Coordinates of C-alpha atoms in Angstrom, one line a residue:
X48 CA -17.7 0.0 97.4
X49 CA -14.9 1.2 96.3
X50 CA -14.6 2.2 92.3
X51 CA -13.1 -1.1 90.4
X52 CA -8.9 -0.6 90.0
X53 CA -9.1 0.3 85.9
X54 CA -7.1 -2.5 83.5
X55 CA -4.6 -2.5 82.0
X56 CA -4.0 -4.2 78.3
X57 CA -0.2 -4.3 76.9
X58 CA 0.7 -4.1 73.4
X59 CA 3.7 -5.1 71.0
X60 CA 3.8 -2.5 68.9
X61 CA 1.5 0.7 68.4
X62 CA -0.1 -0.5 65.2
X63 CA -1.3 -3.3 67.5
X64 CA -3.1 -0.5 70.2
X65 CA -4.5 1.5 67.1
X66 CA -6.2 -1.5 65.6
X67 CA -7.9 -2.6 69.2
X68 CA -9.0 1.3 69.5
X69 CA -10.4 1.0 66.3
X70 CA -12.3 -2.2 66.3
X71 CA -13.9 -1.3 70.0
X72 CA -14.0 2.9 70.9
X73 CA -17.4 4.7 70.1
X74 CA -17.2 6.7 66.5
X75 CA -15.9 10.2 68.7
X76 CA -12.9 8.4 70.0
X77 CA -11.7 7.3 67.0
X78 CA -12.1 11.0 65.4
X79 CA -10.4 12.4 68.5
X80 CA -7.5 10.2 68.3
X81 CA -7.7 10.4 64.5
X82 CA -8.1 6.8 63.8
X83 CA -10.7 5.7 61.7
X84 CA -12.9 3.4 63.5
X85 CA -12.7 -0.4 61.7
X86 CA -15.6 -1.8 63.2
X87 CA -17.6 -1.9 60.0
X88 CA -17.9 -4.9 57.8
X89 CA -17.2 -6.1 54.1
X90 CA -21.2 -5.1 53.2
X91 CA -23.3 -2.6 53.8
X92 CA -26.8 -2.8 52.8
X93 CA -29.0 0.4 53.7
X94 CA -32.3 -1.8 54.1
X95 CA -34.6 1.4 54.4
X96 CA -37.1 -0.9 56.2
X97 CA -38.4 2.3 58.7
X98 CA -35.2 3.4 57.5
X99 CA -32.8 1.0 59.9
X100 CA -29.7 -0.8 58.9
X101 CA -30.0 -3.8 57.7
X102 CA -28.5 -5.1 61.9
X103 CA -29.2 -4.2 64.8
X104 CA -27.0 -0.9 66.4
X105 CA -27.0 -2.8 69.5
X106 CA -25.4 -5.7 68.1
X107 CA -22.7 -4.1 65.5
X108 CA -21.7 -2.7 68.5
X109 CA -20.3 -5.8 71.0
X110 CA -17.0 -5.7 71.3
X111 CA -15.0 -8.0 68.5
X112 CA -11.6 -9.8 69.3
X113 CA -9.0 -7.4 67.5
X114 CA -8.0 -7.7 64.1
X115 CA -5.3 -6.5 61.3
X116 CA -7.7 -4.0 59.8
X117 CA -5.3 -3.9 56.9
X118 CA -6.3 -7.0 55.9
X119 CA -8.0 -7.8 52.7
X120 CA -11.1 -8.9 52.4
X121 CA -13.8 -10.3 50.3
X122 CA -16.1 -8.0 47.8
X123 CA -19.6 -9.4 47.8
X124 CA -21.2 -9.3 44.2
X125 CA -24.8 -7.6 43.8
X126 CA -27.2 -8.9 41.9
X127 CA -27.7 -8.2 38.3
X128 CA -28.2 -5.1 37.2
X129 CA -27.2 -2.8 40.3
X130 CA -24.8 0.3 39.1
X131 CA -21.1 0.1 41.2
X132 CA -19.8 3.7 42.1
X133 CA -16.1 3.9 43.2
X134 CA -16.5 6.8 46.3
X135 CA -12.9 8.2 47.9
X136 CA -12.0 11.6 49.8
X137 CA -8.8 13.5 49.7
X138 CA -7.4 16.4 51.9
X139 CA -4.3 17.6 51.5
X140 CA -2.8 18.6 54.5
X141 CA -6.0 17.1 56.8
X142 CA -6.5 18.7 60.3
X143 CA -4.2 21.9 59.4
X144 CA -4.5 25.0 58.6
X145 CA -4.5 25.9 55.0
X146 CA -6.0 22.3 54.5
X147 CA -7.6 21.8 50.7
X148 CA -10.2 18.6 50.2
X149 CA -11.6 17.3 47.1
X150 CA -14.0 14.6 45.8
X151 CA -14.1 11.6 43.5
X152 CA -16.5 9.5 42.2
X153 CA -15.6 7.0 39.9
X154 CA -18.6 5.2 37.3
X155 CA -15.8 3.2 34.9
X156 CA -13.7 3.8 32.5
X157 CA -14.7 6.2 29.9
X158 CA -18.1 7.4 31.5
X159 CA -18.9 10.6 31.9
X160 CA -20.4 10.7 35.0
X161 CA -16.9 10.3 37.1
X162 CA -16.6 13.4 38.9
X163 CA -14.0 15.4 40.3
X164 CA -14.9 18.1 42.8
X165 CA -13.6 20.6 45.3
X166 CA -15.0 20.2 48.6
X167 CA -17.9 23.2 49.5
X168 CA -17.6 24.7 52.8
X169 CA -15.4 24.5 56.3
X170 CA -13.6 22.2 57.1
X171 CA -12.3 21.1 54.5
X172 CA -11.3 17.7 55.7
X173 CA -11.1 13.8 55.0
X174 CA -14.1 12.6 56.5
X175 CA -16.1 15.5 54.5
X176 CA -14.4 14.6 51.9
X177 CA -15.6 10.8 52.0
X178 CA -19.3 11.3 52.7
X179 CA -19.6 14.2 50.2
X180 CA -18.2 11.5 47.3
X181 CA -20.7 9.5 48.8
X182 CA -23.4 12.0 48.3
X183 CA -22.1 12.9 44.7
X184 CA -22.6 9.5 43.6
X185 CA -26.1 8.7 44.7
X186 CA -27.3 12.2 43.3
X187 CA -25.6 11.4 39.6
X188 CA -27.3 7.8 39.9
X189 CA -30.4 7.5 38.7
X190 CA -33.3 7.4 41.7
X191 CA -34.9 4.0 40.7
X192 CA -31.8 2.0 40.3
X193 CA -30.2 -0.5 42.6
X194 CA -26.8 1.1 43.9
X195 CA -23.9 -0.2 45.6
X196 CA -20.7 2.2 47.3
X197 CA -17.2 1.1 47.4
X198 CA -15.1 2.6 49.7
X199 CA -12.3 2.8 52.0
X200 CA -14.0 4.8 53.9
X201 CA -15.3 2.5 56.9
X202 CA -16.3 5.5 59.2
X203 CA -18.5 6.7 55.6
X204 CA -20.2 3.6 55.6
X205 CA -20.9 2.8 59.5
X206 CA -22.5 6.5 59.4
X207 CA -24.6 5.7 56.5
X208 CA -25.8 2.2 58.0
X209 CA -25.4 2.7 61.5
X210 CA -24.5 5.1 63.4
X211 CA -26.9 8.4 61.5
X212 CA -29.9 5.9 62.5
X213 CA -29.0 6.6 66.3
X214 CA -27.9 10.1 65.7
X215 CA -30.7 10.9 64.0
X216 CA -33.6 10.1 66.8
X217 CA -30.9 11.3 68.9
X218 CA -31.9 14.9 67.8
X219 CA -27.9 14.7 65.7
X220 CA -26.5 14.5 69.8
X221 CA -23.9 12.3 70.9
X222 CA -23.6 10.6 74.0
X223 CA -21.8 13.5 75.6
X224 CA -24.9 15.6 74.5
X225 CA -22.6 17.6 71.7
X226 CA -23.7 18.0 68.4
X227 CA -22.4 15.4 65.7
X228 CA -19.3 16.4 63.6
X229 CA -20.5 16.6 60.0
X230 CA -24.1 16.5 60.3
X231 CA -25.1 18.5 57.4
X232 CA -23.3 15.6 54.7
X233 CA -24.9 13.3 56.7
X234 CA -28.2 14.3 56.7
X235 CA -28.5 14.8 53.4
X236 CA -26.8 11.4 52.9
X237 CA -29.3 10.1 54.9
X238 CA -32.4 12.0 53.0
X239 CA -31.3 11.1 49.8
X240 CA -30.8 7.2 51.0
X241 CA -34.2 7.7 52.1
X242 CA -35.6 9.2 48.6
X243 CA -34.0 6.7 46.9
X244 CA -35.7 3.7 49.0
X245 CA -39.6 5.0 49.0
X246 CA -38.3 4.8 44.6
X247 CA -38.2 1.2 45.0
X248 CA -33.8 1.3 44.5
X249 CA -31.6 -0.5 47.7
X250 CA -28.4 1.2 48.6
X251 CA -25.8 -0.5 49.8
X252 CA -21.4 -0.1 50.9
X253 CA -18.8 -2.0 50.3
X254 CA -15.5 -1.8 51.6
X255 CA -12.5 -2.2 49.5
X256 CA -8.8 -1.4 51.4
X257 CA -7.4 1.1 50.1
X258 CA -3.8 1.8 47.8
X259 CA -4.5 -2.1 47.4
X260 CA -3.8 -1.7 43.6
X261 CA -7.4 -1.8 43.3
X262 CA -8.7 -0.3 39.3
X263 CA -11.8 1.5 40.9
X264 CA -10.5 3.0 44.5
X265 CA -7.4 4.2 41.9
X266 CA -9.4 5.8 40.1
X267 CA -11.4 7.1 42.5
X268 CA -8.5 8.1 44.8
X269 CA -7.0 10.4 41.2
X270 CA -9.9 12.0 41.1
X271 CA -10.7 13.4 44.9
X272 CA -6.6 14.8 44.0
X273 CA -7.7 16.5 41.4
X274 CA -10.8 17.9 42.9
X275 CA -8.5 18.8 45.8
X276 CA -5.9 21.3 43.4
X277 CA -9.3 22.9 43.0
X278 CA -10.3 26.5 43.9
X279 CA -12.0 27.0 46.7
X280 CA -15.9 27.1 46.2
X281 CA -17.2 30.0 47.7

């Protein structure tokens, strides 16, 4: 029996095509194309139950109809007493030689815990800065306090709530057998989340639309840009 003929899908604009890819492609494909996957939902709790995501991985990867990935989604308010932390990453000349990346962590106005930092090590990419910002937020936050991290990086949310679980089971290998990119930071992030779960704290993640006049996101972005202009960390 011969191979089935390929099927083609027509899009009216490049934006529609990119939105379709972001909705349905694997994280590796999105990363190869320089796109952020948009399969993250509005809120993603980390349950800590056997360190599984709140929703089964099989359910998360089912194809869904394309939607406008730039539409606002309602923010799910966490329970009273939860510490809300905005995080962001920035990379000047991202993906090019000589890029400079920084991260920002925003707890609130005039909060002494607000943090700017140049991304340590290489490569100096936006995705690594986004992940490191989330890790720093959990390192700064009290170990036993419930935390909600708000970020405009759906890639980072998926890493923390879905993909890391699968990658850990597969010894941090992709479906093609290669090593998972940014796994050094993702491993540390997963370990910190497990530590918080053992301490009785919950960790949830909320996607927010970037550059949409969200005060917390704007401040995290400002701090990340400050970090990207700091001296390199050897």
